Short mmCIF file of C-alpha atoms in Angstrom, two decimals:
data_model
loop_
_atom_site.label_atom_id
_atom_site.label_comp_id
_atom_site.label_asym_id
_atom_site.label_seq_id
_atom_site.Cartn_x
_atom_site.Cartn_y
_atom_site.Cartn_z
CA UNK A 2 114.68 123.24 112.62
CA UNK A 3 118.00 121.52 112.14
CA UNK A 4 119.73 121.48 108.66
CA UNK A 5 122.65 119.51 107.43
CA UNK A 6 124.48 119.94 104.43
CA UNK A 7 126.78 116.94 104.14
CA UNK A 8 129.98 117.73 102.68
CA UNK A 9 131.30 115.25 99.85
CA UNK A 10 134.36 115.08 101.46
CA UNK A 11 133.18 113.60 104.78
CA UNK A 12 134.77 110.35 105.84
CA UNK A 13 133.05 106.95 104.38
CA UNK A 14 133.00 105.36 107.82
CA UNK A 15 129.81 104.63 109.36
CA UNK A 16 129.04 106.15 112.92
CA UNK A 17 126.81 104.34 115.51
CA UNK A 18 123.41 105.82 115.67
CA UNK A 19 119.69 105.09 115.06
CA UNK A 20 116.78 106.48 113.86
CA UNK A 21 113.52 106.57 115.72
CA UNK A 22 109.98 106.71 114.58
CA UNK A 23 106.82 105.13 113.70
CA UNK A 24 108.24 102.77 110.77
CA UNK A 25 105.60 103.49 107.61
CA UNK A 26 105.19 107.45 109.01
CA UNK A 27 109.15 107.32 108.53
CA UNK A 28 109.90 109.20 111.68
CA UNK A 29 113.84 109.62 112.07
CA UNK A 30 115.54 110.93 114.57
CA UNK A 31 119.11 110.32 115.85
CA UNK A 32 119.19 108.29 119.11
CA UNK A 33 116.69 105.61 117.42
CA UNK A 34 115.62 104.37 114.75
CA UNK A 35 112.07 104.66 113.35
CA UNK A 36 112.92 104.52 109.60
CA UNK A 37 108.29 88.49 106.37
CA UNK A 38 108.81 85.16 105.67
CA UNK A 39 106.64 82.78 108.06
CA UNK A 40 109.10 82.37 111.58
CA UNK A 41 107.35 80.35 113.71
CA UNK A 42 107.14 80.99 117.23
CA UNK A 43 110.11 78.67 118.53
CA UNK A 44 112.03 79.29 116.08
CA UNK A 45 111.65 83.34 116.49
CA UNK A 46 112.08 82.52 120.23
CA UNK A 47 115.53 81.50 119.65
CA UNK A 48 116.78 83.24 117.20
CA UNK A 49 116.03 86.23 119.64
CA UNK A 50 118.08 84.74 122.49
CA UNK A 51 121.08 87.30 122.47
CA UNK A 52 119.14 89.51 124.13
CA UNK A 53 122.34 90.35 125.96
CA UNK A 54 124.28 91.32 123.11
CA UNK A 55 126.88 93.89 124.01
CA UNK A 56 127.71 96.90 121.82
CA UNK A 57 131.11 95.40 121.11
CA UNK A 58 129.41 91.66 120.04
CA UNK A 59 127.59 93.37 117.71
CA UNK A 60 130.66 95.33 116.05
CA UNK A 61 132.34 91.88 116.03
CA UNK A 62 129.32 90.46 114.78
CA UNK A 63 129.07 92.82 111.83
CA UNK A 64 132.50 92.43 110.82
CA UNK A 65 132.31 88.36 110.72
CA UNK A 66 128.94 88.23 108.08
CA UNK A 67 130.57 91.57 106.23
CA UNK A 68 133.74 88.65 105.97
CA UNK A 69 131.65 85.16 105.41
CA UNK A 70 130.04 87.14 102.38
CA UNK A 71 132.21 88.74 100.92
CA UNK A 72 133.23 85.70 99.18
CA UNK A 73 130.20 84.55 98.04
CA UNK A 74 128.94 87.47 96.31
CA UNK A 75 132.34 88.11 94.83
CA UNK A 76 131.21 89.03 91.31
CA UNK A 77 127.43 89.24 91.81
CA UNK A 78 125.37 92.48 90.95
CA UNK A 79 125.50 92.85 94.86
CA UNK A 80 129.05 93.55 95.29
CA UNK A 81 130.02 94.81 91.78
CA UNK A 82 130.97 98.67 91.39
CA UNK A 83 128.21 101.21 90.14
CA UNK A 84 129.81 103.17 87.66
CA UNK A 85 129.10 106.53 85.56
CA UNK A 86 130.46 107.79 82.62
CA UNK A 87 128.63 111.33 82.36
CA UNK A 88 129.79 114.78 83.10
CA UNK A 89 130.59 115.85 86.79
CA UNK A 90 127.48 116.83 88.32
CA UNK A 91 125.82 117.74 92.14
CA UNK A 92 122.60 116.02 92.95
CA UNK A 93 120.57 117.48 95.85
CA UNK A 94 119.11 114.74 98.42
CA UNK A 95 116.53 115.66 100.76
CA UNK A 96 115.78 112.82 103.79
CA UNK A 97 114.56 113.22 107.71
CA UNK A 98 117.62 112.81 110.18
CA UNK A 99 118.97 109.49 111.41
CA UNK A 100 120.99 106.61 110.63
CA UNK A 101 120.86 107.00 106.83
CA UNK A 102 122.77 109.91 106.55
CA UNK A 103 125.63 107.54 107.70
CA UNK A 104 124.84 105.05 105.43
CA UNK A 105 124.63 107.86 102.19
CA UNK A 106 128.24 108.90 103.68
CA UNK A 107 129.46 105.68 103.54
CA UNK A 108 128.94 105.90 99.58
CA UNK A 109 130.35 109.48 98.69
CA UNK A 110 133.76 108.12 98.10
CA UNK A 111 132.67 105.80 95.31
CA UNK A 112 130.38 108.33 93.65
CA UNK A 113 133.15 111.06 93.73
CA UNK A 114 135.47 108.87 91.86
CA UNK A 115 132.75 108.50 88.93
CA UNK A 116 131.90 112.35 89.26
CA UNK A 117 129.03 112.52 91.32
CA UNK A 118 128.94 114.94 94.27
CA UNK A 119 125.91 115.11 96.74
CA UNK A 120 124.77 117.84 98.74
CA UNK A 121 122.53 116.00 101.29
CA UNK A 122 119.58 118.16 103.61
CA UNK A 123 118.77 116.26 106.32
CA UNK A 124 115.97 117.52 108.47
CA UNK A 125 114.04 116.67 112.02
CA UNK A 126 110.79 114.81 111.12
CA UNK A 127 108.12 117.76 111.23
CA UNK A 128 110.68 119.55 109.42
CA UNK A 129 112.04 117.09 106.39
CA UNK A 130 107.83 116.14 106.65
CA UNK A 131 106.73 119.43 105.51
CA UNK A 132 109.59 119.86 102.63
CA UNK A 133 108.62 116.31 100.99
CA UNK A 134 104.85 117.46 100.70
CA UNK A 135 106.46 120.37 98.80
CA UNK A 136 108.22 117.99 96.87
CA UNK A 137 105.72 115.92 96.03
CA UNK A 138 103.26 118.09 94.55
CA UNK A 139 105.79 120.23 92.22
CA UNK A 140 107.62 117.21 90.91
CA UNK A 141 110.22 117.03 93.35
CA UNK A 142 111.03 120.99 93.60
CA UNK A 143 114.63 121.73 94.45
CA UNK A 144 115.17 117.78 94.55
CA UNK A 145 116.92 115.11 92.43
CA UNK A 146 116.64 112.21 95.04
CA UNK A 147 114.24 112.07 97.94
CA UNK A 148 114.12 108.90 100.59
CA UNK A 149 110.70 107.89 101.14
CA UNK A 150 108.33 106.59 103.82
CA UNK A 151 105.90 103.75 101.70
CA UNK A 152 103.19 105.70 102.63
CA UNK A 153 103.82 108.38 100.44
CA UNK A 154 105.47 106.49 97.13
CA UNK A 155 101.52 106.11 95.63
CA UNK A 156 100.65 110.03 96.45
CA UNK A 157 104.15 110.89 94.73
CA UNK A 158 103.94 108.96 91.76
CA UNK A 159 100.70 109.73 91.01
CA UNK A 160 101.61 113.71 91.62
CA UNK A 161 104.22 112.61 88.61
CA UNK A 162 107.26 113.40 90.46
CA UNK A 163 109.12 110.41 90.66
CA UNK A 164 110.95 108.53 88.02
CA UNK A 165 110.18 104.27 87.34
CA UNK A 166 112.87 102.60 88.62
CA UNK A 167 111.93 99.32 87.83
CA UNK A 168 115.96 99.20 85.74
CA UNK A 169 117.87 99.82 89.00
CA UNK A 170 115.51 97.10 91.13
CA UNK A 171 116.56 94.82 88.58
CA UNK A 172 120.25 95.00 89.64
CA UNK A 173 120.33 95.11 93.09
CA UNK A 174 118.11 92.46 93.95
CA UNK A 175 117.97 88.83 93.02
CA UNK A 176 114.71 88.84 91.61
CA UNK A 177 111.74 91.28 92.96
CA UNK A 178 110.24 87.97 95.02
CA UNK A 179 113.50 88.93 97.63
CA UNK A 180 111.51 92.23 98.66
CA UNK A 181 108.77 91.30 101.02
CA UNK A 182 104.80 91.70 99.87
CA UNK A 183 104.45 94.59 102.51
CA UNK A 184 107.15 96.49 100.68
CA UNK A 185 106.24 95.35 97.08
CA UNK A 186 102.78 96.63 97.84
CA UNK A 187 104.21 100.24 99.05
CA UNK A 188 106.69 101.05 96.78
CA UNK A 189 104.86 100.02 93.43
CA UNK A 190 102.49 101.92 91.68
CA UNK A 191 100.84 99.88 88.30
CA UNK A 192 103.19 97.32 88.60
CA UNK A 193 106.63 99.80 88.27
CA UNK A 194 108.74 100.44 91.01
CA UNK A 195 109.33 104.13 92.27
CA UNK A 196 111.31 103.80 94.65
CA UNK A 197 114.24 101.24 95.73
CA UNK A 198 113.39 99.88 98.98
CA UNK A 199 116.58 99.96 101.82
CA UNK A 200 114.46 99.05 104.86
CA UNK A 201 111.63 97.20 106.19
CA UNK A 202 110.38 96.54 109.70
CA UNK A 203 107.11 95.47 111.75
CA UNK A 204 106.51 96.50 115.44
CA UNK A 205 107.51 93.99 118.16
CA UNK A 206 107.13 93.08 121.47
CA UNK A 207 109.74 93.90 123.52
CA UNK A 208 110.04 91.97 127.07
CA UNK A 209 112.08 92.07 130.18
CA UNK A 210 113.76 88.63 130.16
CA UNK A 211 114.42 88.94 133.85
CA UNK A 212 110.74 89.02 134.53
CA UNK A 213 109.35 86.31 131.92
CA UNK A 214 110.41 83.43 130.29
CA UNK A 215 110.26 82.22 126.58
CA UNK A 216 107.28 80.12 128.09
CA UNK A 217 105.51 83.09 129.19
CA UNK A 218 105.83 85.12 126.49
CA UNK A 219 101.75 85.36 124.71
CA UNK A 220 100.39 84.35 121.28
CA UNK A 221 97.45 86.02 121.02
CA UNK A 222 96.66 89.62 122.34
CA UNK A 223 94.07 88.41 125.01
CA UNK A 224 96.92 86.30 126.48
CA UNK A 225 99.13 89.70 126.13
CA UNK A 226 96.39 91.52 128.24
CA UNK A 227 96.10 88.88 130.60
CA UNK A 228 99.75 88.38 131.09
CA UNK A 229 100.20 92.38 131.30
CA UNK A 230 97.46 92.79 134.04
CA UNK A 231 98.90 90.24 136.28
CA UNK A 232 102.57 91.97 136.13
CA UNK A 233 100.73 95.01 136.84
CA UNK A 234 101.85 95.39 141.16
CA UNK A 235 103.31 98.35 143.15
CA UNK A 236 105.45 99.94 140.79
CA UNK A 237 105.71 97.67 138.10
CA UNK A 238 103.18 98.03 134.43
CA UNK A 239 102.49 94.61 133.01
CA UNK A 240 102.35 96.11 129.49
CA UNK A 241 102.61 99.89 127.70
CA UNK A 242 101.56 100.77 124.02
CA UNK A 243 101.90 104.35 122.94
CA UNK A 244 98.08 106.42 123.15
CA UNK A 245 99.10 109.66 122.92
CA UNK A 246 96.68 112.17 120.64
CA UNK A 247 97.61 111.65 116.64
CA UNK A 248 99.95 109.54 115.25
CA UNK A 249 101.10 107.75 118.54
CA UNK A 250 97.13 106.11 118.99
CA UNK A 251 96.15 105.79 115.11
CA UNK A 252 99.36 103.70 114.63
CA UNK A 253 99.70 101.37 117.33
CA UNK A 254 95.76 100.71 117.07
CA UNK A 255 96.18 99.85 113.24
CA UNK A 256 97.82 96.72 114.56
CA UNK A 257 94.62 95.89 116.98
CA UNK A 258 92.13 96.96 114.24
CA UNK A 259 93.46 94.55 111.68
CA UNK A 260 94.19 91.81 113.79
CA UNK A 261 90.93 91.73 114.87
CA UNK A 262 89.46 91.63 111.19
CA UNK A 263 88.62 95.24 110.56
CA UNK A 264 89.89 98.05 107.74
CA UNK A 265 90.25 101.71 107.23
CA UNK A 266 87.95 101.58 103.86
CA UNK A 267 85.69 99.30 101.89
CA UNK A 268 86.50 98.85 98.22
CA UNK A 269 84.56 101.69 97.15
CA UNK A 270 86.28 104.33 100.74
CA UNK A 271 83.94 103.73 102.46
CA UNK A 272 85.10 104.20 105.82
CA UNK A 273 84.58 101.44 108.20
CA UNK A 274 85.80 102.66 111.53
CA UNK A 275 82.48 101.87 113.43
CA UNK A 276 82.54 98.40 112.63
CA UNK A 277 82.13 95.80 115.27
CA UNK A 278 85.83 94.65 114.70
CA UNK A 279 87.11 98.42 115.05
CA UNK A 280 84.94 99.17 118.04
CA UNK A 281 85.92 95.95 120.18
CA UNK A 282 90.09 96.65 118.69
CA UNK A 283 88.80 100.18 120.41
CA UNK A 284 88.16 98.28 123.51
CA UNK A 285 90.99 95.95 123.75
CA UNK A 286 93.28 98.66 123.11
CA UNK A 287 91.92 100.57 125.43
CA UNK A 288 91.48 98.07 128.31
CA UNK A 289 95.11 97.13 128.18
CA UNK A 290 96.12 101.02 128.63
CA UNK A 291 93.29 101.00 131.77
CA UNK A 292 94.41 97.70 133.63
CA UNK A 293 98.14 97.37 132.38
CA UNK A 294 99.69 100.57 131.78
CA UNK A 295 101.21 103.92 133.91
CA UNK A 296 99.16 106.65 134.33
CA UNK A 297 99.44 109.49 131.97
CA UNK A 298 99.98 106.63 128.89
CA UNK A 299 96.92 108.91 126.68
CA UNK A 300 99.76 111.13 126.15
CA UNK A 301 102.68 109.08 125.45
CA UNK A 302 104.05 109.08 122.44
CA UNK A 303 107.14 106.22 121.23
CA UNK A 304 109.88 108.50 123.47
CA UNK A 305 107.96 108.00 126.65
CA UNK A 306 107.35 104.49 125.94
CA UNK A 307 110.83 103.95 125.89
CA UNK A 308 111.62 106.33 128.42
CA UNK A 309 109.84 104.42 130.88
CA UNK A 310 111.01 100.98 129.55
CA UNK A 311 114.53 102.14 130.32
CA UNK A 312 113.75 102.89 134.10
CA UNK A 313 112.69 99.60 134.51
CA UNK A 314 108.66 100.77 135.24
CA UNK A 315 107.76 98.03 132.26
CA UNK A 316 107.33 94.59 132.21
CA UNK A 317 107.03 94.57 128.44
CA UNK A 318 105.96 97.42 125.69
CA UNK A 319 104.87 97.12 121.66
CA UNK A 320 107.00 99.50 119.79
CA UNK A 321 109.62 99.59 117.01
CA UNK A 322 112.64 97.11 116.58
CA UNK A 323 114.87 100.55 116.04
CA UNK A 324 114.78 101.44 119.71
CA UNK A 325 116.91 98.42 120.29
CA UNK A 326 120.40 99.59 120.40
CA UNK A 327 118.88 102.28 122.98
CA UNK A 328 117.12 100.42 125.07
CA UNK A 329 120.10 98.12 125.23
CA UNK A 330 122.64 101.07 125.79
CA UNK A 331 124.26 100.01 129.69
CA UNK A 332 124.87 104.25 129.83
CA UNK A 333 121.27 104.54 129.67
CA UNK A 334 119.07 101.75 130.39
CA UNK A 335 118.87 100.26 133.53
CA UNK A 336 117.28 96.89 131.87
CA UNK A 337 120.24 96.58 129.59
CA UNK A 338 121.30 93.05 129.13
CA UNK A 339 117.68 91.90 130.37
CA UNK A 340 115.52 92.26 127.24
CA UNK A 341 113.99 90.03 124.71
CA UNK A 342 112.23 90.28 121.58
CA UNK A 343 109.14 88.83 119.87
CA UNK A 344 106.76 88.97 117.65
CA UNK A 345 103.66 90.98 118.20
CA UNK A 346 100.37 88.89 119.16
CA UNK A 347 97.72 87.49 117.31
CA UNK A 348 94.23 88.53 117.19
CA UNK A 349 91.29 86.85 116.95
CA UNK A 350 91.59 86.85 112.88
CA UNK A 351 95.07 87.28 112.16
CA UNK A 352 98.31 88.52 113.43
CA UNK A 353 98.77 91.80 111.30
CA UNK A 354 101.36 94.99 112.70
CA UNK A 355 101.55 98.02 111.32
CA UNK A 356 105.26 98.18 109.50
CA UNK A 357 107.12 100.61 107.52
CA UNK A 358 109.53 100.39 104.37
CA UNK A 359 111.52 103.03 103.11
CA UNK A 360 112.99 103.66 99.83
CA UNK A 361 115.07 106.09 97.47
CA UNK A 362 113.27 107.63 94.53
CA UNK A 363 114.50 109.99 91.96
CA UNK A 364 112.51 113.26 91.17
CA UNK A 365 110.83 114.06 87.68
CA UNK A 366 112.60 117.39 87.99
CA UNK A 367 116.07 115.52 88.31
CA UNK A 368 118.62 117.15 86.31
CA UNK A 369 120.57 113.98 85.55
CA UNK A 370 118.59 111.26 85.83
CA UNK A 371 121.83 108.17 85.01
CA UNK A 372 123.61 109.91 87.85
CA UNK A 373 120.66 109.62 90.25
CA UNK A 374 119.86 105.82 89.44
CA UNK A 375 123.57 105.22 90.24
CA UNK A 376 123.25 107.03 93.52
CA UNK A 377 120.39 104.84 93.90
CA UNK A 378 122.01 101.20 93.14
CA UNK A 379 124.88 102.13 95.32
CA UNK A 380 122.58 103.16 98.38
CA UNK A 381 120.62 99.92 98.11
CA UNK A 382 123.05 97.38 96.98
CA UNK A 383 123.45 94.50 99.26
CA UNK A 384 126.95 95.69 100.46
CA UNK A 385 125.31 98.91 101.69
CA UNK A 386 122.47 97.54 103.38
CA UNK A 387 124.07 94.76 104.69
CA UNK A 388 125.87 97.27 107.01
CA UNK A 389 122.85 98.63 107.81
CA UNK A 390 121.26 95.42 109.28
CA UNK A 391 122.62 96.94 113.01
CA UNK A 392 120.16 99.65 112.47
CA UNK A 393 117.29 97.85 111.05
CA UNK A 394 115.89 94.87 109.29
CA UNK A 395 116.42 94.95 105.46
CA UNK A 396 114.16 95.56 102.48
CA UNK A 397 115.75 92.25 101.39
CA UNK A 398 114.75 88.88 102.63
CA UNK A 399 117.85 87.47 101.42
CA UNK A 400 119.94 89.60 104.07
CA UNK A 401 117.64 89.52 107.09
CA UNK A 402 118.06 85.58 106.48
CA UNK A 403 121.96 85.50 106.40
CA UNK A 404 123.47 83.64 109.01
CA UNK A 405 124.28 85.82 111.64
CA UNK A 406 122.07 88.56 110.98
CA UNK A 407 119.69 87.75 114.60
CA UNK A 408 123.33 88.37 116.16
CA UNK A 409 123.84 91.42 114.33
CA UNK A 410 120.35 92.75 115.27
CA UNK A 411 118.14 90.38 117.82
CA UNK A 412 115.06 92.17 116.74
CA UNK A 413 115.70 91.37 112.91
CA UNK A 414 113.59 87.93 113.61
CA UNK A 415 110.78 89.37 115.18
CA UNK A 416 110.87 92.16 113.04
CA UNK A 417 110.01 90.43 109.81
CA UNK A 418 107.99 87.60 110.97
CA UNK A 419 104.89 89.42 109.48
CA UNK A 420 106.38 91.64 106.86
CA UNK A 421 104.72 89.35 104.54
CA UNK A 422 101.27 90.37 105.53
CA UNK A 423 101.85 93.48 107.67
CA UNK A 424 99.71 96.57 106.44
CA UNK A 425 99.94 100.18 106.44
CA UNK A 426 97.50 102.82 106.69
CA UNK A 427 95.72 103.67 103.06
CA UNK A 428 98.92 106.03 101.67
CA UNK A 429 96.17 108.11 100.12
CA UNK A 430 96.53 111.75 100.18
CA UNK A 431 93.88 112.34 102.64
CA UNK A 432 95.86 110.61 104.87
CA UNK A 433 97.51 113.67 106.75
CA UNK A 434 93.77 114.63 107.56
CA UNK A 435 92.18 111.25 108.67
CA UNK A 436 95.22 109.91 110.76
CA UNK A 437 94.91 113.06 113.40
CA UNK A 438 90.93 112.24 113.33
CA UNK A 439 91.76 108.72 114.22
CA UNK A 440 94.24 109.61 116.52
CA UNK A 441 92.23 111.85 118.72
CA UNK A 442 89.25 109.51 118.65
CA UNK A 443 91.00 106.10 119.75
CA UNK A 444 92.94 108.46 122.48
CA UNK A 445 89.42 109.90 123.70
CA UNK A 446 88.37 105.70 124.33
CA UNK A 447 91.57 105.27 126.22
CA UNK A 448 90.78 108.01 128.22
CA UNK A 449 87.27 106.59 128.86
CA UNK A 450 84.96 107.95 126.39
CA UNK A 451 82.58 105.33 124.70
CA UNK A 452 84.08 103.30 122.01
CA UNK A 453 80.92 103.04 119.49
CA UNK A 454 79.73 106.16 120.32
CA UNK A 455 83.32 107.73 119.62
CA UNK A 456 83.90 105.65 116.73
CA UNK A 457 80.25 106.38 114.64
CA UNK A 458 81.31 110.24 114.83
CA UNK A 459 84.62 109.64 113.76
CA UNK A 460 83.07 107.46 110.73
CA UNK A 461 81.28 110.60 109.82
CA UNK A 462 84.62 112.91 110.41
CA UNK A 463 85.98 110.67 107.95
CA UNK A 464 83.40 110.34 105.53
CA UNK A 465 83.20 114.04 105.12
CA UNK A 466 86.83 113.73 104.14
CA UNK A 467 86.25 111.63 101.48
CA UNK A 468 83.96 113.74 100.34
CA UNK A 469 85.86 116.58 100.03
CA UNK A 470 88.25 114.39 98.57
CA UNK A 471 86.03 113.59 96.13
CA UNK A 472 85.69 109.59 96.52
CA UNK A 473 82.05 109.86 95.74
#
């Protein structure tokens, strides 16, 4: 387990690093990141051409839109300072390790001038995943501010143990139509806002410019199949998705399942994970791992994804825009310089990723509730979060649209091209028991098991969950 306690005397500058995970399941871990308007395909195309971005362009590229804005939102409830006129007081923030604990850093001086001291816990994933259950179901424990995956902003607010925000939204951003509908739709409950969103982001395809062209690159995921199985020679994989047992398998399928016109539940939960849809996004999924992918990919998780996209054994992998700053690290990637970004394929309905959002929400049990909600605005201001575009694509359209943001971050194009209609897995609280189920079952087709077959018993796994749950 690793625990920090962040003093509020730590330096406001912002150090490099990334957190990595599986976007909506919030995974953060330093080294990568985990934690849509309508781009068309040309126009993503180019905007993802600095593929070749160094480390020091993209310093020099942050600097130049922090400058070009600063003007223009000189005086707007983006740039204006938060202020708080209570008694001194210590607020307790829990959140899983990564990036962000730079960016609540960067803040501390401004807060400590107003009174406000944090003491900040942040935890490895399994670790920081296990305290915010805690959290959740006892009204935010120890807690006065928790960052949230938007899978679990419906379970807490229903629990009661967050506090409407819906005040604070209504100074940081424009107006609420600047959050994508993805993120709306996670981080609402009845039509109030419980958390603030900070960051949004879809998977992508990531491809080895050196081997394809722009022209190459496919629309749909039978041309991604076909395209992956002819790259597939000697020691080169045309194409890698994570299939490892739990999480790895259950998300990346998501993205096949509803592309290809199926869902997790009917209207009345239902499950509907024997469907034809879900049985031939089975297939397809499972084909590409058989014809296109290194052995040993049914127990790859993101890491050896990436991992093997470094050494140069891919041709192209789906994963999460956070790994770019890693993959295109020179000290550790030998394809550095030589990738490009896109958005993930079509299916034969629609074109819909899996994505995550996060936000910051402030526990029922807060002891100062006007201190938290300033903590809050100042996290997920535009000034803040514009700084955090190198990291990740924004909550806010508005940023991820400035002019120089695809320089900033090439995956930010690709990233939100479907955060519009990008889903996430039903944030239910039966989720932590039907993602494993899902996850071993689409990992037993990729290993070679039957996919209807496999898929009717895991309808019934599922079923009896709801059940329990008591859906019926």
């Amino acid at each position: 387990m690793k625990k920090k306690l962040i003093s509020v005397l730590l330096s406001a500058a912002m150090v490099m690093s990334v957190m990595s995970g599986c976007g909506g399941s919030g995974q953060e871990t330093k080294g990568a990141q985990t934690n849509g308007g309508e781009t068309k395909a040309a126009e993503t195309a180019e905007q993802s051409t600095p593929a070749q971005t160094t480390a020091k362009e993209t310093e020099s590229a942050v600097e130049e839109t922090q400058d070009a804005t600063k003007e223009t939102e000189s005086g707007t409830n983006a740039s204006a300072k938060t202020e708080y006129t209570g008694d001194p007081v210590t607020l307790r923030v829990l959140m899983s390790s990564g990036w962000t604990e730079d960016a609540m850093k960067s803040i501390e001086p401004v807060l400590n001038e107003s009174g406000i001291s944090l003491e900040v816990e942040a935890y490895d994933w399994n670790t920081y995943e296990g305290k915010q259950r805690l959290a959740g179901t006892s009204k935010g424990g120890e807690y006065d501010l928790i960052l949230l995956p938007g899978n679990a902003v419906n379970i807490f607010a229903k629990a009661g143990a967050l506090v409407e925000l819906n005040d604070v939204v209504s100074k940081v951003a424009d107006n609420e139509d600047d959050y994508y509908d993805s993120v709306k739709r996670f981080s609402k409950v009845d039509d109030n806002w419980y958390v603030v969103p900070y960051s949004a982001e879809g998977m992508v395809y990531y491809y080895r410019t050196d081997l394809m062209t722009e022209d190459q690159l496919p629309k749909t995921i039978d041309e991604m199949y076909e395209l992956g199985k002819s790259m597939t020679k000697d020691d080169m994989y045309g194409l890698a998705i994570p299939a490892g047992p739990g999480e790895a398998a259950c998300s990346f399928w998501s993205y096949f399942l509803w592309s290809y016109g199926g869902t997790y539940f009917d209207e009345n939960w239902n499950p509907m994970l024997n469907t034809k849809e879900a049985v031939s996004a089975a297939e397809m999924f499972a084909k590409i791992c058989k014809d296109c992918s290194p052995p040993g990919i049914t127990t790859w998780q993101n890491e050896e994804t990436v991992a093997a996209f470094q050494s140069g054994q891919l041709a192209a992998m789906i994963n999460w825009p956070g790994y770019w700053n890693q993959i295109n690290d020179e000290s550790q990637s030998k394809v550095a310089g030589n990738i490009g970004v896109a958005p993930v394929p079509a299916g034969p309905v629609t074109d819909c990723p899996r994505f995550g959002t996060w936000g910051v929400g402030v526990t029922a049990n807060c002891k100062n509730v006007d201190a938290a909600k300033v903590v809050v605005e100042e996290f997920t201001k535009k000034d803040t979060l514009r700084d955090c575009l190198q990291y990740t694509s924004s909550a806010l359209r508005s940023l991820n649209e400035e002019e120089g943001s695809a320089k900033i971050n090439p995956t930010i194009p690709a990233s939100i091209a479907h955060l519009d209609t990008a889903d996430e897995r039903p944030p239910i609280p039966e989720l932590n028991l039907y993602v494993p189920a899902v996850g071993a079952a689409i990992n037993s087709i990729v290993a070679g098991n039957p996919a209807q077959e496999t898929l009717d018993a895991l309808n019934d796994e599922v079923r009896k969950i709801m059940e329990d749950g008591g859906y019926y």
